[in-house]
Coordinates of C-alpha atoms and ligand atoms in Angstrom, one line a residue:
X1212 CA 13.8 53.0 -19.6
X1213 CA 16.0 53.8 -16.6
X1214 CA 18.7 51.8 -15.0
X1215 CA 16.4 50.3 -12.4
X1216 CA 14.2 48.9 -15.3
X1217 CA 17.2 47.4 -17.0
X1218 CA 18.3 45.7 -13.8
X1219 CA 14.8 44.3 -13.2
X1220 CA 14.6 43.0 -16.8
X1221 CA 18.1 41.5 -16.5
X1222 CA 17.3 39.7 -13.3
X1223 CA 14.1 38.3 -14.7
X1224 CA 15.9 37.0 -17.7
X1225 CA 18.6 35.4 -15.5
X1226 CA 16.0 33.8 -13.3
X1227 CA 14.3 32.2 -16.3
X1228 CA 17.6 30.8 -17.6
X1229 CA 18.6 29.5 -14.2
X1230 CA 15.3 27.7 -13.8
X1231 CA 15.7 26.0 -17.2
X1232 CA 19.3 24.9 -16.3
X1233 CA 18.5 23.9 -12.7
X1234 CA 14.8 22.9 -12.6
X1235 CA 13.5 22.9 -9.1
X1236 CA 12.7 19.2 -8.4
X1237 CA 9.0 18.7 -8.2
X1238 CA 7.9 17.9 -4.7
X1239 CA 7.1 14.3 -3.9
X1240 CA 9.5 12.6 -6.4
X1241 CA 10.4 9.9 -4.0
X1242 CA 8.4 6.6 -4.0
X1243 CA 8.7 3.3 -2.4
X1244 CA 10.2 1.7 -5.5
X1245 CA 12.7 4.6 -5.9
X1246 CA 14.2 4.1 -2.5
X1247 CA 13.9 0.3 -2.0
X1248 CA 16.9 -1.9 -2.6
X1249 CA 14.5 -4.7 -3.7
X1250 CA 11.1 -4.8 -5.5
X1251 CA 8.1 -3.4 -3.6
X1252 CA 4.6 -4.4 -4.6
X1253 CA 1.0 -4.9 -3.8
X1254 CA -1.8 -7.4 -4.4
X1255 CA -4.2 -5.8 -6.9
X1256 CA -7.7 -6.2 -8.2
X1257 CA -8.6 -5.9 -11.9
X1258 CA -11.9 -4.2 -11.0
X1259 CA -10.2 -1.4 -9.0
X1260 CA -7.5 -1.1 -11.7
X1261 CA -10.2 -0.5 -14.3
X1262 CA -12.5 1.8 -12.3
X1263 CA -10.3 3.8 -10.0
X1264 CA -7.7 6.3 -11.3
X1265 CA -6.3 7.1 -7.9
X1266 CA -5.7 3.4 -7.3
X1267 CA -3.9 3.0 -10.6
X1268 CA -1.8 6.1 -10.1
X1269 CA -0.5 5.1 -6.8
X1270 CA 0.5 1.7 -8.2
X1271 CA 2.3 3.3 -11.1
X1272 CA 4.1 5.7 -8.9
X1273 CA 5.0 3.5 -6.0
X1274 CA 5.3 -0.1 -7.0
X1275 CA 7.5 -2.2 -9.3
X1276 CA 5.9 -5.6 -8.5
X1277 CA 2.4 -6.8 -8.7
X1278 CA 0.5 -9.8 -7.4
X1279 CA -3.1 -10.5 -8.6
X1280 CA -5.1 -10.7 -5.4
X1281 CA -7.7 -13.1 -6.8
X1282 CA -7.6 -13.1 -10.6
X1283 CA -5.2 -16.0 -11.0
X1284 CA -6.7 -18.3 -8.4
X1285 CA -7.9 -21.7 -9.7
X1286 CA -11.6 -21.0 -9.1
X1287 CA -11.4 -17.6 -10.8
X1288 CA -9.3 -18.7 -13.8
X1289 CA -10.9 -22.1 -14.4
X1290 CA -14.5 -22.0 -13.3
X1291 CA -15.6 -24.9 -15.7
X1292 CA -13.7 -28.0 -16.5
X1293 CA -13.5 -27.1 -20.2
X1294 CA -13.3 -23.3 -20.0
X1295 CA -11.0 -20.7 -18.6
X1296 CA -11.8 -17.1 -17.7
X1297 CA -8.7 -15.1 -18.4
X1298 CA -10.2 -11.6 -18.6
X1299 CA -9.2 -10.2 -15.2
X1300 CA -5.8 -11.9 -15.2
X1301 CA -5.1 -10.6 -18.7
X1302 CA -6.0 -7.1 -17.6
X1303 CA -3.6 -7.2 -14.8
X1304 CA -0.8 -8.7 -16.9
X1305 CA -1.3 -6.0 -19.6
X1306 CA -1.1 -3.3 -16.9
X1307 CA 2.1 -4.7 -15.4
X1308 CA 3.7 -5.2 -18.8
X1309 CA 2.8 -1.6 -19.9
X1310 CA 4.4 -0.2 -16.8
X1311 CA 7.4 -2.5 -16.6
X1312 CA 6.4 -4.1 -13.4
X1313 CA 7.4 -7.5 -12.2
X1314 CA 4.4 -9.9 -12.0
X1315 CA 4.1 -12.6 -9.3
X1316 CA 1.4 -15.2 -9.9
X1317 CA -0.9 -16.2 -7.0
X1318 CA -1.7 -19.1 -6.8
X1319 CA -1.8 -22.4 -8.8
X1320 CA -3.1 -24.6 -6.0
X1321 CA -4.9 -23.5 -2.8
X1322 CA -7.5 -25.5 -0.8
X1323 CA -9.7 -22.4 -0.6
X1324 CA -10.0 -21.8 -4.3
X1325 CA -11.5 -25.0 -5.7
X1326 CA -14.3 -24.6 -8.2
X1327 CA -17.5 -26.6 -8.0
X1328 CA -16.6 -28.8 -10.9
X1329 CA -13.4 -29.9 -9.1
X1330 CA -15.2 -30.5 -5.9
X1331 CA -17.7 -32.7 -7.7
X1332 CA -15.1 -34.4 -10.0
X1333 CA -15.2 -38.2 -10.2
X1334 CA -12.2 -40.0 -11.4
X1335 CA -9.4 -42.3 -10.6
X1336 CA -6.0 -41.1 -9.5
X1337 CA -4.8 -40.7 -13.0
X1338 CA -7.8 -38.5 -13.9
X1339 CA -7.2 -36.4 -10.7
X1340 CA -3.6 -36.1 -11.6
X1341 CA -4.6 -34.8 -15.0
X1342 CA -6.9 -32.2 -13.5
X1343 CA -4.0 -30.8 -11.5
X1344 CA -1.4 -31.0 -14.2
X1345 CA -3.6 -29.6 -17.0
X1346 CA -4.6 -26.6 -14.9
X1347 CA -1.0 -25.8 -13.8
X1348 CA 0.5 -26.2 -17.3
X1349 CA -2.3 -24.4 -19.1
X1350 CA -2.0 -21.4 -16.9
X1351 CA 1.8 -21.3 -16.6
X1352 CA 2.1 -21.6 -20.3
X1353 CA -0.3 -18.8 -21.0
X1354 CA 1.7 -16.4 -19.0
X1355 CA 5.1 -17.7 -19.9
X1356 CA 7.5 -14.7 -20.4
X1357 CA 5.0 -12.4 -18.7
X1358 CA 5.2 -13.7 -15.1
X1359 CA 8.5 -13.9 -13.3
X1360 CA 7.3 -16.2 -10.5
X1361 CA 4.3 -18.1 -9.2
X1362 CA 3.1 -19.2 -5.8
X1363 CA 2.8 -22.8 -6.9
X1364 CA 1.1 -24.1 -3.7
X1365 CA -0.4 -21.9 -1.1
X1366 CA -1.0 -22.8 2.6
X1367 CA -0.5 -26.6 2.5
X1368 CA 0.4 -26.8 6.2
X1369 CA -1.6 -26.2 9.3
X1370 CA -0.2 -24.2 12.2
X1371 CA 0.7 -27.4 14.1
X1372 CA 3.0 -28.3 11.2
X1373 CA 0.9 -31.1 9.8
X1374 CA 0.1 -31.2 6.2
X1375 CA -3.4 -29.8 5.8
X1376 CA -5.2 -33.0 6.4
X1377 CA -6.5 -35.1 3.6
X1378 CA -9.9 -35.5 5.4
X1379 CA -13.2 -36.3 4.0
X1380 CA -15.1 -34.4 6.6
X1381 CA -16.7 -31.4 5.0
X1382 CA -17.4 -29.8 8.4
X1383 CA -13.7 -29.1 8.7
X1384 CA -13.2 -28.2 5.1
X1385 CA -10.9 -25.4 5.9
X1386 CA -8.5 -27.8 7.5
X1387 CA -8.6 -30.2 4.6
X1388 CA -7.2 -29.9 1.1
X1389 CA -8.9 -31.7 -1.7
X1390 CA -5.6 -31.9 -3.4
X1391 CA -4.0 -33.9 -0.6
X1392 CA -7.0 -36.1 -0.3
X1393 CA -7.3 -36.9 -4.0
X1394 CA -3.6 -36.8 -5.1
X1395 CA -1.8 -38.0 -2.0
X1396 CA 0.5 -36.1 0.3
X1397 CA 3.3 -35.7 -2.3
X1398 CA 1.1 -33.6 -4.6
X1399 CA 3.1 -30.5 -3.7
X1400 CA 6.3 -31.9 -5.3
X1401 CA 4.5 -32.9 -8.4
X1402 CA 2.8 -29.5 -8.7
X1403 CA 6.3 -27.8 -8.6
X1404 CA 7.6 -30.2 -11.2
X1405 CA 4.7 -29.6 -13.6
X1406 CA 5.1 -25.8 -13.2
X1407 CA 8.8 -26.1 -14.1
X1408 CA 8.1 -28.3 -17.1
X1409 CA 5.8 -25.6 -18.5
X1410 CA 8.3 -22.7 -18.0
X1411 CA 11.9 -23.4 -17.3
X1412 CA 12.7 -19.8 -16.4
X1413 CA 9.9 -19.4 -13.9
X1414 CA 10.7 -18.9 -10.2
X1415 CA 8.6 -21.3 -8.1
X1416 CA 7.5 -20.3 -4.6
X1417 CA 5.8 -22.1 -1.7
X1418 CA 3.6 -19.5 0.1
X1419 CA 2.1 -19.7 3.6
X1420 CA 0.9 -17.6 6.6
X1421 CA 1.9 -17.8 10.2
X1422 CA 5.6 -18.5 10.0
X1423 CA 6.0 -15.5 12.4
X1424 CA 4.2 -17.4 15.1
X1425 CA 4.4 -21.1 14.3
X1426 CA 7.8 -22.7 14.7
X1427 CA 6.1 -26.0 13.8
X1428 CA 5.0 -24.7 10.4
X1429 CA 8.5 -23.3 9.8
X1430 CA 10.0 -26.7 10.5
X1431 CA 7.5 -28.4 8.1
X1432 CA 8.4 -26.0 5.3
X1433 CA 12.1 -26.5 5.9
X1434 CA 11.6 -30.3 5.8
X1435 CA 9.7 -29.9 2.6
X1436 CA 12.5 -27.8 1.1
X1437 CA 15.2 -30.3 2.2
X1438 CA 13.2 -33.2 0.7
X1439 CA 12.8 -31.3 -2.6
X1440 CA 16.5 -30.6 -2.7
X1441 CA 17.4 -34.2 -2.0
X1442 CA 15.0 -35.4 -4.7
X1443 CA 15.8 -32.8 -7.3
X1444 CA 12.3 -31.2 -7.2
X1445 CA 12.5 -27.6 -8.3
X1446 CA 11.8 -24.8 -5.7
X1447 CA 13.2 -21.3 -5.8
X1448 CA 11.5 -19.3 -3.0
X1449 CA 9.4 -19.1 0.1
X1450 CA 6.6 -16.6 0.6
X1451 CA 5.9 -15.4 4.1
X1452 CA 2.5 -13.8 4.0
X1453 CA 2.8 -11.8 7.2
X1454 CA -0.8 -10.9 7.9
X1455 CA 0.0 -9.5 11.3
X1456 CA -1.5 -7.3 14.0
X1457 CA 0.1 -4.4 15.8
X1458 CA 1.2 -6.6 18.7
X1459 CA 2.7 -9.4 16.7
X1460 CA 5.9 -10.7 18.4
X1461 CA 9.0 -9.2 17.0
X1462 CA 11.0 -12.2 18.1
X1463 CA 8.8 -14.4 15.9
X1464 CA 9.4 -12.3 12.9
X1465 CA 13.1 -12.4 13.4
X1466 CA 13.1 -16.1 13.9
X1467 CA 11.1 -16.8 10.7
X1468 CA 13.4 -14.6 8.6
X1469 CA 16.5 -16.3 10.0
X1470 CA 15.3 -19.8 9.7
X1471 CA 13.8 -19.5 6.3
X1472 CA 16.8 -17.5 4.9
X1473 CA 19.0 -20.4 6.0
X1474 CA 17.4 -22.6 3.2
X1475 CA 19.2 -20.4 0.7
X1476 CA 15.9 -19.8 -1.2
X1477 CA 14.5 -16.4 -2.2
X1478 CA 12.4 -14.9 0.5
X1479 CA 9.3 -12.9 -0.4
X1480 CA 7.3 -11.1 2.2
X1481 CA 4.3 -11.7 0.1
X1482 CA 1.1 -10.4 1.7
X1483 CA 2.1 -7.9 4.3
X1484 CA -0.5 -6.0 6.4
X1485 CA -0.8 -5.0 10.0
X1486 CA -4.2 -5.0 11.6
X1487 CA -4.9 -2.5 14.4
X1488 CA -8.3 -3.8 15.4
X1489 CA -8.0 -7.5 15.5
X1490 CA -10.6 -7.8 18.2
X1491 CA -13.1 -6.1 16.1
X1492 CA -14.0 -3.2 18.5
X1493 CA -16.8 -1.3 16.7
X1494 CA -15.7 1.9 18.5
X1495 CA -12.1 1.5 17.5
X1496 CA -10.3 4.7 16.4
X1497 CA -7.1 5.0 14.5
X1498 CA -5.2 7.1 17.1
X1499 CA -1.8 8.7 16.8
X1500 CA -0.5 6.2 19.3
X1501 CA -1.7 3.2 17.3
X1502 CA -0.4 4.7 14.1
X1503 CA 3.0 5.1 15.7
X1504 CA 3.0 1.5 17.0
X1505 CA 2.0 0.3 13.5
X1506 CA 4.6 2.4 11.8
X1507 CA 7.3 1.0 14.2
X1508 CA 6.3 -2.6 13.3
X1509 CA 6.3 -1.9 9.5
X1510 CA 9.8 -0.4 10.0
X1511 CA 10.9 -3.4 12.0
X1512 CA 9.8 -5.8 9.3
X1513 CA 11.7 -3.9 6.7
X1514 CA 14.9 -3.4 8.7
X1515 CA 14.9 -7.1 9.7
X1516 CA 14.3 -8.2 6.1
X1517 CA 17.2 -6.0 5.0
X1518 CA 19.6 -7.2 7.7
X1519 CA 18.7 -10.9 7.9
X1520 CA 17.9 -11.9 4.4
X1521 CA 21.0 -12.0 2.2
X1522 CA 20.7 -9.5 -0.7
X1523 CA 20.6 -12.3 -3.4
X1524 CA 17.6 -13.8 -1.6
X1525 CA 15.6 -10.6 -1.2
X1526 CA 12.7 -11.2 -3.6
X1527 CA 10.9 -8.1 -2.2
X1528 CA 8.0 -7.0 0.0
X1529 CA 4.4 -7.0 -1.2
X1530 CA 1.5 -5.6 0.8
X1531 CA -1.9 -7.3 0.5
X1532 CA -4.0 -4.6 -1.1
X1533 CA -3.2 -0.9 -1.6
X1534 CA -5.5 1.3 0.4
X1535 CA -7.3 0.6 3.7
X1536 CA -10.7 0.7 1.9
X1537 CA -9.8 -2.3 -0.3
X1538 CA -8.2 -4.4 2.4
X1539 CA -9.5 -8.0 2.6
X1540 CA -9.6 -7.6 6.4
X1541 CA -12.5 -5.1 6.2
X1542 CA -14.4 -7.1 3.7
X1543 CA -13.8 -10.5 5.3
X1544 CA -14.2 -9.6 8.9
X1545 CA -16.7 -6.7 8.5
X1546 CA -14.8 -4.6 11.0
X1547 CA -13.1 -1.2 11.2
X1548 CA -9.4 -1.5 10.4
X1549 CA -6.5 0.4 8.9
X1550 CA -3.9 -2.2 8.0
X1551 CA -2.1 -0.6 5.0
X1552 CA 0.2 2.2 3.9
X1553 CA -2.4 4.2 2.0
X1554 CA -5.7 5.5 3.3
X1555 CA -9.2 5.1 1.9
X1556 CA -8.5 7.6 -0.8
X1557 CA -5.0 6.4 -1.6
X1558 CA -3.2 9.2 0.3
X1559 CA 0.0 8.3 2.0
X1560 CA -0.4 7.6 5.7
X1561 CA 2.1 8.2 8.5
X1562 CA 3.0 4.5 8.3
X1563 CA 3.9 5.0 4.6
X1564 CA 6.6 7.4 5.7
X1565 CA 7.9 5.0 8.4
X1566 CA 8.0 2.2 5.8
X1567 CA 9.7 4.4 3.2
X1568 CA 12.3 5.6 5.7
X1569 CA 13.1 2.0 6.6
X1570 CA 13.4 1.0 3.0
X1571 CA 15.9 3.8 2.2
X1572 CA 19.4 2.4 2.1
Ligands
G3I1020 O1 -16.3 -10.8 -6.8 C1 -17.4 -11.3 -6.0 C2 -18.6 -10.5 -6.1 O2 -19.1 -10.5 -7.4 C3 -19.7 -10.9 -5.1 O3 -20.8 -10.1 -5.1 C4 -19.1 -11.0 -3.7 C5 -20.1 -11.5 -2.7 O4 -19.4 -12.1 -1.6 O5 -18.0 -11.8 -3.7 C6 -16.9 -11.3 -4.5 O6 -15.8 -12.2 -4.5 C7 -15.1 -12.2 -3.3 C8 -13.6 -11.8 -3.7 O7 -12.8 -11.9 -2.5 C9 -13.5 -10.4 -4.3 O8 -13.9 -9.5 -3.3 C10 -15.1 -13.5 -2.6 O9 -16.4 -13.7 -2.1 C11 -14.2 -13.6 -1.5 O10 -14.1 -14.9 -1.0 C12 -12.8 -13.2 -2.0 O11 -11.9 -13.2 -0.8 C13 -10.5 -13.3 -1.1 C14 -10.0 -14.4 -0.3 O12 -8.5 -14.5 -0.5 C15 -10.5 -15.8 -0.8 O13 -10.2 -16.0 -2.2 C16 -9.9 -12.0 -0.7 O14 -10.3 -10.9 -1.6 C17 -8.4 -12.1 -0.8 O15 -7.7 -11.0 -0.3 C18 -7.9 -13.3 0.0 O16 -6.5 -13.4 -0.2 C19 -5.9 -14.4 0.6 C20 -4.7 -15.0 -0.2 O17 -5.2 -15.4 -1.5 C21 -4.0 -16.1 0.5 N1 -3.6 -15.6 1.8 C22 -4.6 -15.0 2.7 C23 -5.3 -13.9 1.9 C24 -6.3 -13.2 2.8 O18 -7.4 -14.1 3.1

């Protein structure tokens, strides 16, 4: 062995030692949850969770808050009057608990998730009250200590600020709420009270869409919050769904965050997505220019949230679904669209990087 051999062997040895002491960080260690100053989450489906490893991996790596997309809705959980179907909800709860994720329940009462047995239910006002109370308290009690918060009531107001009308006209069913019709217009307050009775530690949210474009709806929500405070009805937070499109007015977003933060309640951006083909053009393409505009809007939402909402009120930001392929927009409107941070195979998109950059403190 000559001197050159000895030097080579010595250098190799040193290199191994140095690698052990200063391991090169693996690429891609950053994630949304690692940079965000508040929880970041997504609405998820039990089916995807069970069948799609890429989906599951991206959740584990990126998110620290989870909202069940459908599994905890009334019609899903309580399809028959005397029986509940907890399977999908339990699967999501077990996943979140196993990975130390916060769980936000969605939603105890929503006019669009009313099972047939409730639609056909015949009873006096006490019997109707019991339907609502029993459902709320059974479900909240089951997930006590597992869920941190619930959307107690979802979408009770119309865009014109009126309470979703207690009509009897089935042709306008989407405008009416069976709960308002059968229980009277103060059902929201009683729903919140029943939820608090079942779990004193639970954070209770009112959740709705359109605050970024409807000042009338914001006013109604603020009036409701003020009335709750005056009457000692519990409420802890407001969810702004923020299903937006790439041209959504920035002024409206700023206004909604300012006005609703002024209530002092926690603010959850609860269902964020940004459609880029809201007109449903069958030839739409996801061009670089559109991706840039979408990324700018995602960044704007995050930076406004950070600068307007006081830190103690920042409940977090949740996207509605994970990858573009599982977006409700594609399945509901049967159109091309790319509204989320991950693509069809759960790879990070350009807008992911814009979102992450804005989250970084
Ligand atoms: O699971 C069944 C499947 O078995 C059946 O073959 C298929 C046929 O249509 O339907 C499937 O269920 C659908 C379910 O999504 C799961 O994909 C329902 O029809 C469909 O109505 C349901 O849509 C959900 C919608 O709420 C209504 O509950 C969307 O996934 C969900 O993203 C959407 O979420 C709402 C929020 O709760 C409130 N804010 C708005 C948001 C978007 O509309």
